[in-house]
Amino acid sequence: MSKSVKDAMTVNPCTIDADQTVAYAARMMRDEDVGLAPVVEGQRLVGTLTDRDIAVRVVAEGKDPQVVKVREVASTDLVTVDPQQDLDEALRLMADHQVRRLPVVENEGRVVGVLAQADIAEEAKPKKVGELVEEISKS
């Protein structure tokens, strides 16, 4: 029997309210040592914020992270997985969309985890992981 997303995901990730400032989000991400934070309104996923989003959309643009709201710079073109999905399906989604992390959602968009490339590496067969890294890295 193959493994599911819930077997590999990081559970109960820290989320950021869409109305928080980018400075707050950056501190939280630093403190939690994460490169992606799900952005929520209430408990519903509305976007994701990565360290790269902060660097490219705030810092490089000369915007003030103390003023800019997370909702202004978060990515809203979401690719998500369900906890019950097969890890192979999640791998394919990562490769197809060239992303290294996927929010895991259930029940109307409630965030229950994050699945990272590193999480899959710990659970998957080495050959499959090598293929994933190669696919994600294509530009």
mmCIF file of N, CA and C in Angstrom:
data_model
loop_
_atom_site.group_PDB
_atom_site.id
_atom_site.type_symbol
_atom_site.label_atom_id
_atom_site.label_comp_id
_atom_site.label_asym_id
_atom_site.label_seq_id
_atom_site.Cartn_x
_atom_site.Cartn_y
_atom_site.Cartn_z
ATOM 1 N N MET A 1 0.841 -1.184 0.000
ATOM 2 C CA MET A 1 0.000 0.000 0.000
ATOM 3 C C MET A 1 0.887 1.248 0.000
ATOM 4 N N SER A 2 0.568 2.204 -0.845
ATOM 5 C CA SER A 2 1.394 3.412 -0.932
ATOM 6 C C SER A 2 1.039 4.393 0.190
ATOM 7 N N LYS A 3 1.966 5.293 0.443
ATOM 8 C CA LYS A 3 1.779 6.260 1.521
ATOM 9 C C LYS A 3 0.965 7.448 1.040
ATOM 10 N N SER A 4 0.302 8.079 2.004
ATOM 11 C CA SER A 4 -0.500 9.261 1.679
ATOM 12 C C SER A 4 0.201 10.520 2.188
ATOM 13 N N VAL A 5 -0.314 11.644 1.761
ATOM 14 C CA VAL A 5 0.233 12.948 2.155
ATOM 15 C C VAL A 5 0.296 13.069 3.674
ATOM 16 N N LYS A 6 -0.740 12.605 4.362
ATOM 17 C CA LYS A 6 -0.772 12.743 5.826
ATOM 18 C C LYS A 6 0.373 12.014 6.516
ATOM 19 N N ASP A 7 0.939 10.992 5.848
ATOM 20 C CA ASP A 7 2.061 10.247 6.425
ATOM 21 C C ASP A 7 3.363 11.040 6.398
ATOM 22 N N ALA A 8 3.458 12.030 5.522
ATOM 23 C CA ALA A 8 4.721 12.756 5.342
ATOM 24 C C ALA A 8 4.646 14.232 5.709
ATOM 25 N N MET A 9 3.452 14.799 5.750
ATOM 26 C CA MET A 9 3.315 16.251 5.927
ATOM 27 C C MET A 9 3.718 16.719 7.317
ATOM 28 N N THR A 10 4.056 17.995 7.403
ATOM 29 C CA THR A 10 4.258 18.658 8.682
ATOM 30 C C THR A 10 2.874 19.115 9.133
ATOM 31 N N VAL A 11 2.450 18.662 10.306
ATOM 32 C CA VAL A 11 1.099 18.964 10.770
ATOM 33 C C VAL A 11 1.029 20.294 11.511
ATOM 34 N N ASN A 12 -0.156 20.872 11.502
ATOM 35 C CA ASN A 12 -0.442 22.124 12.214
ATOM 36 C C ASN A 12 0.610 23.209 11.987
ATOM 37 N N PRO A 13 0.815 23.588 10.733
ATOM 38 C CA PRO A 13 1.809 24.634 10.470
ATOM 39 C C PRO A 13 1.336 25.982 10.999
ATOM 40 N N CYS A 14 2.288 26.845 11.305
ATOM 41 C CA CYS A 14 1.938 28.210 11.687
ATOM 42 C C CYS A 14 1.380 28.904 10.451
ATOM 43 N N THR A 15 0.276 29.593 10.637
ATOM 44 C CA THR A 15 -0.345 30.330 9.537
ATOM 45 C C THR A 15 -0.252 31.823 9.833
ATOM 46 N N ILE A 16 -0.433 32.613 8.786
ATOM 47 C CA ILE A 16 -0.379 34.069 8.923
ATOM 48 C C ILE A 16 -1.702 34.645 8.455
ATOM 49 N N ASP A 17 -2.259 35.521 9.247
ATOM 50 C CA ASP A 17 -3.477 36.217 8.847
ATOM 51 C C ASP A 17 -3.136 37.166 7.704
ATOM 52 N N ALA A 18 -4.009 37.212 6.714
ATOM 53 C CA ALA A 18 -3.774 38.030 5.521
ATOM 54 C C ALA A 18 -3.589 39.513 5.847
ATOM 55 N N ASP A 19 -4.118 39.967 6.970
ATOM 56 C CA ASP A 19 -4.017 41.383 7.330
ATOM 57 C C ASP A 19 -2.795 41.728 8.178
ATOM 58 N N GLN A 20 -1.959 40.745 8.486
ATOM 59 C CA GLN A 20 -0.723 41.015 9.220
ATOM 60 C C GLN A 20 0.279 41.721 8.302
ATOM 61 N N THR A 21 1.243 42.386 8.895
ATOM 62 C CA THR A 21 2.289 43.027 8.089
ATOM 63 C C THR A 21 3.311 41.987 7.644
ATOM 64 N N VAL A 22 4.010 42.308 6.582
ATOM 65 C CA VAL A 22 5.063 41.433 6.083
ATOM 66 C C VAL A 22 6.179 41.309 7.121
ATOM 67 N N ALA A 23 6.467 42.371 7.853
ATOM 68 C CA ALA A 23 7.501 42.311 8.900
ATOM 69 C C ALA A 23 7.134 41.264 9.952
ATOM 70 N N TYR A 24 5.867 41.256 10.364
ATOM 71 C CA TYR A 24 5.393 40.259 11.336
ATOM 72 C C TYR A 24 5.565 38.857 10.752
ATOM 73 N N ALA A 25 5.164 38.693 9.494
ATOM 74 C CA ALA A 25 5.257 37.390 8.839
ATOM 75 C C ALA A 25 6.708 36.922 8.759
ATOM 76 N N ALA A 26 7.610 37.825 8.396
ATOM 77 C CA ALA A 26 9.024 37.469 8.275
ATOM 78 C C ALA A 26 9.594 37.016 9.617
ATOM 79 N N ARG A 27 9.229 37.709 10.694
ATOM 80 C CA ARG A 27 9.706 37.305 12.021
ATOM 81 C C ARG A 27 9.165 35.929 12.402
ATOM 82 N N MET A 28 7.887 35.694 12.127
ATOM 83 C CA MET A 28 7.277 34.406 12.437
ATOM 84 C C MET A 28 7.961 33.288 11.642
ATOM 85 N N MET A 29 8.196 33.545 10.354
ATOM 86 C CA MET A 29 8.842 32.534 9.520
ATOM 87 C C MET A 29 10.261 32.256 9.999
ATOM 88 N N ARG A 30 10.971 33.300 10.421
ATOM 89 C CA ARG A 30 12.326 33.121 10.981
ATOM 90 C C ARG A 30 12.258 32.291 12.257
ATOM 91 N N ASP A 31 11.353 32.657 13.156
ATOM 92 C CA ASP A 31 11.248 31.966 14.439
ATOM 93 C C ASP A 31 10.847 30.501 14.285
ATOM 94 N N GLU A 32 10.011 30.228 13.284
ATOM 95 C CA GLU A 32 9.541 28.857 13.043
ATOM 96 C C GLU A 32 10.453 28.092 12.083
ATOM 97 N N ASP A 33 11.442 28.793 11.512
ATOM 98 C CA ASP A 33 12.383 28.208 10.565
ATOM 99 C C ASP A 33 11.668 27.543 9.387
ATOM 100 N N VAL A 34 10.769 28.334 8.753
ATOM 101 C CA VAL A 34 10.027 27.848 7.593
ATOM 102 C C VAL A 34 10.218 28.796 6.416
ATOM 103 N N GLY A 35 10.132 28.259 5.224
ATOM 104 C CA GLY A 35 10.267 29.063 4.011
ATOM 105 C C GLY A 35 8.940 29.390 3.366
ATOM 106 N N LEU A 36 7.862 28.762 3.852
ATOM 107 C CA LEU A 36 6.527 29.017 3.348
ATOM 108 C C LEU A 36 5.560 29.065 4.515
ATOM 109 N N ALA A 37 4.672 30.037 4.478
ATOM 110 C CA ALA A 37 3.615 30.117 5.478
ATOM 111 C C ALA A 37 2.271 30.233 4.770
ATOM 112 N N PRO A 38 1.318 29.374 5.129
ATOM 113 C CA PRO A 38 -0.024 29.512 4.589
ATOM 114 C C PRO A 38 -0.652 30.816 5.088
ATOM 115 N N VAL A 39 -1.329 31.525 4.184
ATOM 116 C CA VAL A 39 -1.995 32.779 4.517
ATOM 117 C C VAL A 39 -3.492 32.485 4.633
ATOM 118 N N VAL A 40 -4.086 32.913 5.736
ATOM 119 C CA VAL A 40 -5.484 32.566 5.997
ATOM 120 C C VAL A 40 -6.340 33.793 6.306
ATOM 121 N N GLU A 41 -7.615 33.617 6.042
ATOM 122 C CA GLU A 41 -8.661 34.516 6.531
ATOM 123 C C GLU A 41 -9.564 33.618 7.352
ATOM 124 N N GLY A 42 -9.604 33.859 8.661
ATOM 125 C CA GLY A 42 -10.268 32.902 9.543
ATOM 126 C C GLY A 42 -9.435 31.637 9.524
ATOM 127 N N GLN A 43 -10.054 30.536 9.123
ATOM 128 C CA GLN A 43 -9.293 29.291 9.000
ATOM 129 C C GLN A 43 -9.155 28.852 7.550
ATOM 130 N N ARG A 44 -9.626 29.681 6.622
ATOM 131 C CA ARG A 44 -9.622 29.327 5.197
ATOM 132 C C ARG A 44 -8.346 29.816 4.513
ATOM 133 N N LEU A 45 -7.694 28.930 3.788
ATOM 134 C CA LEU A 45 -6.482 29.266 3.042
ATOM 135 C C LEU A 45 -6.824 30.221 1.904
ATOM 136 N N VAL A 46 -6.103 31.355 1.853
ATOM 137 C CA VAL A 46 -6.322 32.328 0.771
ATOM 138 C C VAL A 46 -5.043 32.601 -0.016
ATOM 139 N N GLY A 47 -3.913 32.055 0.449
ATOM 140 C CA GLY A 47 -2.658 32.281 -0.247
ATOM 141 C C GLY A 47 -1.506 31.622 0.474
ATOM 142 N N THR A 48 -0.323 31.845 -0.068
ATOM 143 C CA THR A 48 0.900 31.400 0.593
ATOM 144 C C THR A 48 1.918 32.532 0.511
ATOM 145 N N LEU A 49 2.775 32.590 1.488
ATOM 146 C CA LEU A 49 3.847 33.577 1.509
ATOM 147 C C LEU A 49 5.157 32.826 1.681
ATOM 148 N N THR A 50 6.097 33.089 0.781
ATOM 149 C CA THR A 50 7.413 32.453 0.873
ATOM 150 C C THR A 50 8.463 33.512 1.179
ATOM 151 N N ASP A 51 9.608 33.035 1.623
ATOM 152 C CA ASP A 51 10.718 33.956 1.855
ATOM 153 C C ASP A 51 11.085 34.662 0.554
ATOM 154 N N ARG A 52 10.936 33.979 -0.555
ATOM 155 C CA ARG A 52 11.224 34.586 -1.858
ATOM 156 C C ARG A 52 10.207 35.689 -2.188
ATOM 157 N N ASP A 53 8.934 35.469 -1.861
ATOM 158 C CA ASP A 53 7.919 36.514 -2.069
ATOM 159 C C ASP A 53 8.323 37.793 -1.343
ATOM 160 N N ILE A 54 8.806 37.627 -0.116
ATOM 161 C CA ILE A 54 9.209 38.793 0.679
ATOM 162 C C ILE A 54 10.398 39.488 0.020
ATOM 163 N N ALA A 55 11.380 38.705 -0.404
ATOM 164 C CA ALA A 55 12.579 39.290 -1.018
ATOM 165 C C ALA A 55 12.255 40.001 -2.330
ATOM 166 N N VAL A 56 11.470 39.367 -3.185
ATOM 167 C CA VAL A 56 11.207 39.902 -4.522
ATOM 168 C C VAL A 56 10.116 40.971 -4.536
ATOM 169 N N ARG A 57 9.031 40.731 -3.812
ATOM 170 C CA ARG A 57 7.869 41.629 -3.898
ATOM 171 C C ARG A 57 7.865 42.760 -2.882
ATOM 172 N N VAL A 58 8.739 42.665 -1.880
ATOM 173 C CA VAL A 58 8.780 43.727 -0.862
ATOM 174 C C VAL A 58 10.160 44.382 -0.850
ATOM 175 N N VAL A 59 11.166 43.640 -0.447
ATOM 176 C CA VAL A 59 12.506 44.207 -0.283
ATOM 177 C C VAL A 59 13.056 44.765 -1.602
ATOM 178 N N ALA A 60 13.037 43.960 -2.653
ATOM 179 C CA ALA A 60 13.603 44.399 -3.938
ATOM 180 C C ALA A 60 12.823 45.561 -4.552
ATOM 181 N N GLU A 61 11.559 45.692 -4.174
ATOM 182 C CA GLU A 61 10.730 46.785 -4.692
ATOM 183 C C GLU A 61 10.807 48.031 -3.818
ATOM 184 N N GLY A 62 11.585 47.973 -2.732
ATOM 185 C CA GLY A 62 11.751 49.121 -1.850
ATOM 186 C C GLY A 62 10.521 49.427 -1.000
ATOM 187 N N LYS A 63 9.650 48.436 -0.815
ATOM 188 C CA LYS A 63 8.446 48.633 0.000
ATOM 189 C C LYS A 63 8.780 48.443 1.475
ATOM 190 N N ASP A 64 8.004 49.079 2.331
ATOM 191 C CA ASP A 64 8.228 49.010 3.768
ATOM 192 C C ASP A 64 7.515 47.789 4.359
ATOM 193 N N PRO A 65 8.252 46.781 4.825
ATOM 194 C CA PRO A 65 7.620 45.577 5.376
ATOM 195 C C PRO A 65 6.803 45.850 6.643
ATOM 196 N N GLN A 66 7.058 47.003 7.284
ATOM 197 C CA GLN A 66 6.275 47.368 8.469
ATOM 198 C C GLN A 66 4.873 47.851 8.090
ATOM 199 N N VAL A 67 4.703 48.211 6.807
ATOM 200 C CA VAL A 67 3.441 48.774 6.331
ATOM 201 C C VAL A 67 2.688 47.812 5.407
ATOM 202 N N VAL A 68 3.428 47.128 4.542
ATOM 203 C CA VAL A 68 2.808 46.254 3.544
ATOM 204 C C VAL A 68 2.127 45.079 4.238
ATOM 205 N N LYS A 69 0.891 44.808 3.828
ATOM 206 C CA LYS A 69 0.126 43.689 4.374
ATOM 207 C C LYS A 69 0.444 42.418 3.589
ATOM 208 N N VAL A 70 0.376 41.307 4.266
ATOM 209 C CA VAL A 70 0.652 40.013 3.652
ATOM 210 C C VAL A 70 -0.245 39.794 2.434
ATOM 211 N N ARG A 71 -1.507 40.180 2.500
ATOM 212 C CA ARG A 71 -2.435 39.954 1.384
ATOM 213 C C ARG A 71 -1.990 40.655 0.106
ATOM 214 N N GLU A 72 -1.178 41.708 0.234
ATOM 215 C CA GLU A 72 -0.722 42.463 -0.927
ATOM 216 C C GLU A 72 0.377 41.740 -1.705
ATOM 217 N N VAL A 73 1.088 40.833 -1.069
ATOM 218 C CA VAL A 73 2.236 40.193 -1.718
ATOM 219 C C VAL A 73 2.178 38.664 -1.734
ATOM 220 N N ALA A 74 1.201 38.087 -1.070
ATOM 221 C CA ALA A 74 1.085 36.627 -1.033
ATOM 222 C C ALA A 74 0.696 36.083 -2.400
ATOM 223 N N SER A 75 1.117 34.888 -2.670
ATOM 224 C CA SER A 75 0.717 34.192 -3.894
ATOM 225 C C SER A 75 -0.679 33.624 -3.690
ATOM 226 N N THR A 76 -1.543 33.868 -4.655
ATOM 227 C CA THR A 76 -2.926 33.402 -4.525
ATOM 228 C C THR A 76 -3.300 32.343 -5.555
ATOM 229 N N ASP A 77 -2.381 32.025 -6.442
ATOM 230 C CA ASP A 77 -2.591 30.965 -7.422
ATOM 231 C C ASP A 77 -2.194 29.658 -6.735
ATOM 232 N N LEU A 78 -3.132 29.097 -5.991
ATOM 233 C CA LEU A 78 -2.816 28.010 -5.072
ATOM 234 C C LEU A 78 -2.844 26.629 -5.708
ATOM 235 N N VAL A 79 -1.864 25.837 -5.337
ATOM 236 C CA VAL A 79 -1.831 24.414 -5.642
ATOM 237 C C VAL A 79 -1.816 23.734 -4.284
ATOM 238 N N THR A 80 -2.834 22.931 -4.010
ATOM 239 C CA THR A 80 -2.950 22.288 -2.702
ATOM 240 C C THR A 80 -3.152 20.788 -2.859
ATOM 241 N N VAL A 81 -2.995 20.096 -1.754
ATOM 242 C CA VAL A 81 -3.276 18.662 -1.713
ATOM 243 C C VAL A 81 -4.155 18.361 -0.507
ATOM 244 N N ASP A 82 -4.801 17.230 -0.580
ATOM 245 C CA ASP A 82 -5.647 16.716 0.496
ATOM 246 C C ASP A 82 -4.812 15.720 1.304
ATOM 247 N N PRO A 83 -5.036 15.616 2.609
ATOM 248 C CA PRO A 83 -4.224 14.691 3.417
ATOM 249 C C PRO A 83 -4.325 13.237 2.951
ATOM 250 N N GLN A 84 -5.435 12.875 2.314
ATOM 251 C CA GLN A 84 -5.640 11.488 1.886
ATOM 252 C C GLN A 84 -5.003 11.170 0.534
ATOM 253 N N GLN A 85 -4.553 12.198 -0.182
ATOM 254 C CA GLN A 85 -3.965 11.963 -1.495
ATOM 255 C C GLN A 85 -2.700 11.131 -1.393
ATOM 256 N N ASP A 86 -2.443 10.384 -2.426
ATOM 257 C CA ASP A 86 -1.256 9.558 -2.515
ATOM 258 C C ASP A 86 -0.016 10.440 -2.680
ATOM 259 N N LEU A 87 1.089 10.058 -2.067
ATOM 260 C CA LEU A 87 2.327 10.831 -2.180
ATOM 261 C C LEU A 87 2.783 10.950 -3.629
ATOM 262 N N ASP A 88 2.553 9.919 -4.418
ATOM 263 C CA ASP A 88 2.929 9.989 -5.832
ATOM 264 C C ASP A 88 2.162 11.096 -6.548
ATOM 265 N N GLU A 89 0.878 11.282 -6.203
ATOM 266 C CA GLU A 89 0.091 12.365 -6.797
ATOM 267 C C GLU A 89 0.664 13.720 -6.375
ATOM 268 N N ALA A 90 1.046 13.839 -5.118
ATOM 269 C CA ALA A 90 1.629 15.083 -4.624
ATOM 270 C C ALA A 90 2.950 15.380 -5.346
ATOM 271 N N LEU A 91 3.751 14.343 -5.566
ATOM 272 C CA LEU A 91 5.005 14.504 -6.307
ATOM 273 C C LEU A 91 4.736 15.046 -7.706
ATOM 274 N N ARG A 92 3.735 14.491 -8.344
ATOM 275 C CA ARG A 92 3.395 14.918 -9.704
ATOM 276 C C ARG A 92 2.938 16.374 -9.704
ATOM 277 N N LEU A 93 2.135 16.765 -8.724
ATOM 278 C CA LEU A 93 1.697 18.159 -8.625
ATOM 279 C C LEU A 93 2.888 19.095 -8.449
ATOM 280 N N MET A 94 3.816 18.720 -7.581
ATOM 281 C CA MET A 94 5.007 19.536 -7.365
ATOM 282 C C MET A 94 5.782 19.701 -8.669
ATOM 283 N N ALA A 95 5.959 18.605 -9.374
ATOM 284 C CA ALA A 95 6.700 18.653 -10.630
ATOM 285 C C ALA A 95 5.955 19.470 -11.682
ATOM 286 N N ASP A 96 4.659 19.233 -11.827
ATOM 287 C CA ASP A 96 3.863 19.940 -12.834
ATOM 288 C C ASP A 96 3.844 21.447 -12.609
ATOM 289 N N HIS A 97 3.816 21.856 -11.342
ATOM 290 C CA HIS A 97 3.715 23.288 -11.007
ATOM 291 C C HIS A 97 5.050 23.887 -10.571
ATOM 292 N N GLN A 98 6.098 23.067 -10.567
ATOM 293 C CA GLN A 98 7.442 23.478 -10.168
ATOM 294 C C GLN A 98 7.451 24.208 -8.829
ATOM 295 N N VAL A 99 6.880 23.542 -7.827
ATOM 296 C CA VAL A 99 6.887 24.061 -6.460
ATOM 297 C C VAL A 99 7.518 23.032 -5.539
ATOM 298 N N ARG A 100 8.086 23.520 -4.453
ATOM 299 C CA ARG A 100 8.769 22.637 -3.497
ATOM 300 C C ARG A 100 7.938 22.363 -2.247
ATOM 301 N N ARG A 101 6.850 23.119 -2.090
ATOM 302 C CA ARG A 101 5.998 22.952 -0.906
ATOM 303 C C ARG A 101 4.539 23.096 -1.315
ATOM 304 N N LEU A 102 3.685 22.292 -0.680
ATOM 305 C CA LEU A 102 2.251 22.350 -0.953
ATOM 306 C C LEU A 102 1.472 22.467 0.352
ATOM 307 N N PRO A 103 0.548 23.423 0.447
ATOM 308 C CA PRO A 103 -0.346 23.441 1.599
ATOM 309 C C PRO A 103 -1.263 22.215 1.542
ATOM 310 N N VAL A 104 -1.523 21.656 2.687
ATOM 311 C CA VAL A 104 -2.435 20.513 2.785
ATOM 312 C C VAL A 104 -3.717 21.036 3.416
ATOM 313 N N VAL A 105 -4.823 20.873 2.693
ATOM 314 C CA VAL A 105 -6.095 21.436 3.152
ATOM 315 C C VAL A 105 -7.191 20.385 3.160
ATOM 316 N N GLU A 106 -8.181 20.623 4.000
ATOM 317 C CA GLU A 106 -9.381 19.798 4.036
ATOM 318 C C GLU A 106 -10.558 20.676 4.425
ATOM 319 N N ASN A 107 -11.737 20.145 4.341
ATOM 320 C CA ASN A 107 -12.950 20.841 4.785
ATOM 321 C C ASN A 107 -12.981 22.324 4.455
ATOM 322 N N GLU A 108 -13.283 22.629 3.208
ATOM 323 C CA GLU A 108 -13.465 24.013 2.768
ATOM 324 C C GLU A 108 -12.228 24.886 2.941
ATOM 325 N N GLY A 109 -11.069 24.311 2.720
ATOM 326 C CA GLY A 109 -9.849 25.103 2.706
ATOM 327 C C GLY A 109 -9.149 25.283 4.035
ATOM 328 N N ARG A 110 -9.517 24.498 5.051
ATOM 329 C CA ARG A 110 -8.834 24.602 6.340
ATOM 330 C C ARG A 110 -7.457 23.950 6.236
ATOM 331 N N VAL A 111 -6.423 24.706 6.624
ATOM 332 C CA VAL A 111 -5.036 24.224 6.536
ATOM 333 C C VAL A 111 -4.760 23.244 7.668
ATOM 334 N N VAL A 112 -4.289 22.043 7.287
ATOM 335 C CA VAL A 112 -3.960 21.035 8.294
ATOM 336 C C VAL A 112 -2.488 20.634 8.252
ATOM 337 N N GLY A 113 -1.771 21.130 7.226
ATOM 338 C CA GLY A 113 -0.363 20.779 7.121
ATOM 339 C C GLY A 113 0.299 21.436 5.937
ATOM 340 N N VAL A 114 1.588 21.183 5.824
ATOM 341 C CA VAL A 114 2.376 21.588 4.656
ATOM 342 C C VAL A 114 3.213 20.378 4.273
ATOM 343 N N LEU A 115 3.230 20.096 2.991
ATOM 344 C CA LEU A 115 4.049 19.003 2.477
ATOM 345 C C LEU A 115 5.210 19.612 1.712
ATOM 346 N N ALA A 116 6.416 19.342 2.172
ATOM 347 C CA ALA A 116 7.620 19.886 1.547
ATOM 348 C C ALA A 116 8.369 18.781 0.819
ATOM 349 N N GLN A 117 9.165 19.203 -0.131
ATOM 350 C CA GLN A 117 10.010 18.268 -0.873
ATOM 351 C C GLN A 117 10.839 17.433 0.106
ATOM 352 N N ALA A 118 11.337 18.053 1.150
ATOM 353 C CA ALA A 118 12.147 17.343 2.139
ATOM 354 C C ALA A 118 11.332 16.284 2.886
ATOM 355 N N ASP A 119 10.050 16.574 3.139
ATOM 356 C CA ASP A 119 9.182 15.596 3.806
ATOM 357 C C ASP A 119 9.028 14.348 2.951
ATOM 358 N N ILE A 120 8.853 14.561 1.661
ATOM 359 C CA ILE A 120 8.684 13.438 0.741
ATOM 360 C C ILE A 120 9.973 12.646 0.641
ATOM 361 N N ALA A 121 11.105 13.343 0.656
ATOM 362 C CA ALA A 121 12.399 12.663 0.564
ATOM 363 C C ALA A 121 12.575 11.656 1.697
ATOM 364 N N GLU A 122 12.031 11.974 2.861
ATOM 365 C CA GLU A 122 12.150 11.068 3.997
ATOM 366 C C GLU A 122 11.257 9.840 3.854
ATOM 367 N N GLU A 123 10.175 9.965 3.096
ATOM 368 C CA GLU A 123 9.206 8.879 2.964
ATOM 369 C C GLU A 123 9.312 8.089 1.675
ATOM 370 N N ALA A 124 9.778 8.734 0.606
ATOM 371 C CA ALA A 124 9.730 8.123 -0.725
ATOM 372 C C ALA A 124 10.985 7.342 -1.055
ATOM 373 N N LYS A 125 10.899 6.612 -2.143
ATOM 374 C CA LYS A 125 12.045 5.860 -2.647
ATOM 375 C C LYS A 125 13.048 6.847 -3.248
ATOM 376 N N PRO A 126 14.348 6.625 -3.058
ATOM 377 C CA PRO A 126 15.371 7.549 -3.562
ATOM 378 C C PRO A 126 15.245 7.869 -5.048
ATOM 379 N N LYS A 127 14.936 6.886 -5.885
ATOM 380 C CA LYS A 127 14.826 7.124 -7.330
ATOM 381 C C LYS A 127 13.699 8.118 -7.608
ATOM 382 N N LYS A 128 12.567 7.954 -6.937
ATOM 383 C CA LYS A 128 11.417 8.827 -7.137
ATOM 384 C C LYS A 128 11.761 10.256 -6.704
ATOM 385 N N VAL A 129 12.474 10.401 -5.601
ATOM 386 C CA VAL A 129 12.862 11.725 -5.126
ATOM 387 C C VAL A 129 13.801 12.392 -6.116
ATOM 388 N N GLY A 130 14.759 11.645 -6.640
ATOM 389 C CA GLY A 130 15.679 12.191 -7.634
ATOM 390 C C GLY A 130 14.942 12.692 -8.858
ATOM 391 N N GLU A 131 13.948 11.933 -9.308
ATOM 392 C CA GLU A 131 13.142 12.352 -10.457
ATOM 393 C C GLU A 131 12.363 13.622 -10.133
ATOM 394 N N LEU A 132 11.826 13.700 -8.906
ATOM 395 C CA LEU A 132 11.074 14.883 -8.486
ATOM 396 C C LEU A 132 11.958 16.117 -8.507
ATOM 397 N N VAL A 133 13.128 16.024 -7.908
ATOM 398 C CA VAL A 133 14.036 17.169 -7.853
ATOM 399 C C VAL A 133 14.377 17.636 -9.269
ATOM 400 N N GLU A 134 14.620 16.686 -10.137
ATOM 401 C CA GLU A 134 14.942 17.024 -11.527
ATOM 402 C C GLU A 134 13.771 17.745 -12.198
ATOM 403 N N GLU A 135 12.553 17.255 -12.012
ATOM 404 C CA GLU A 135 11.367 17.872 -12.622
ATOM 405 C C GLU A 135 11.098 19.272 -12.059
ATOM 406 N N ILE A 136 11.183 19.426 -10.747
ATOM 407 C CA ILE A 136 10.906 20.719 -10.119
ATOM 408 C C ILE A 136 11.934 21.756 -10.541
ATOM 409 N N SER A 137 13.161 21.320 -10.730
ATOM 410 C CA SER A 137 14.245 22.245 -11.047
ATOM 411 C C SER A 137 14.257 22.710 -12.496
ATOM 412 N N LYS A 138 13.486 22.081 -13.344
ATOM 413 C CA LYS A 138 13.427 22.513 -14.745
ATOM 414 C C LYS A 138 12.770 23.881 -14.824
ATOM 415 N N SER A 139 13.332 24.733 -15.640
ATOM 416 C CA SER A 139 12.749 26.071 -15.791
ATOM 417 C C SER A 139 12.503 26.375 -17.234
#
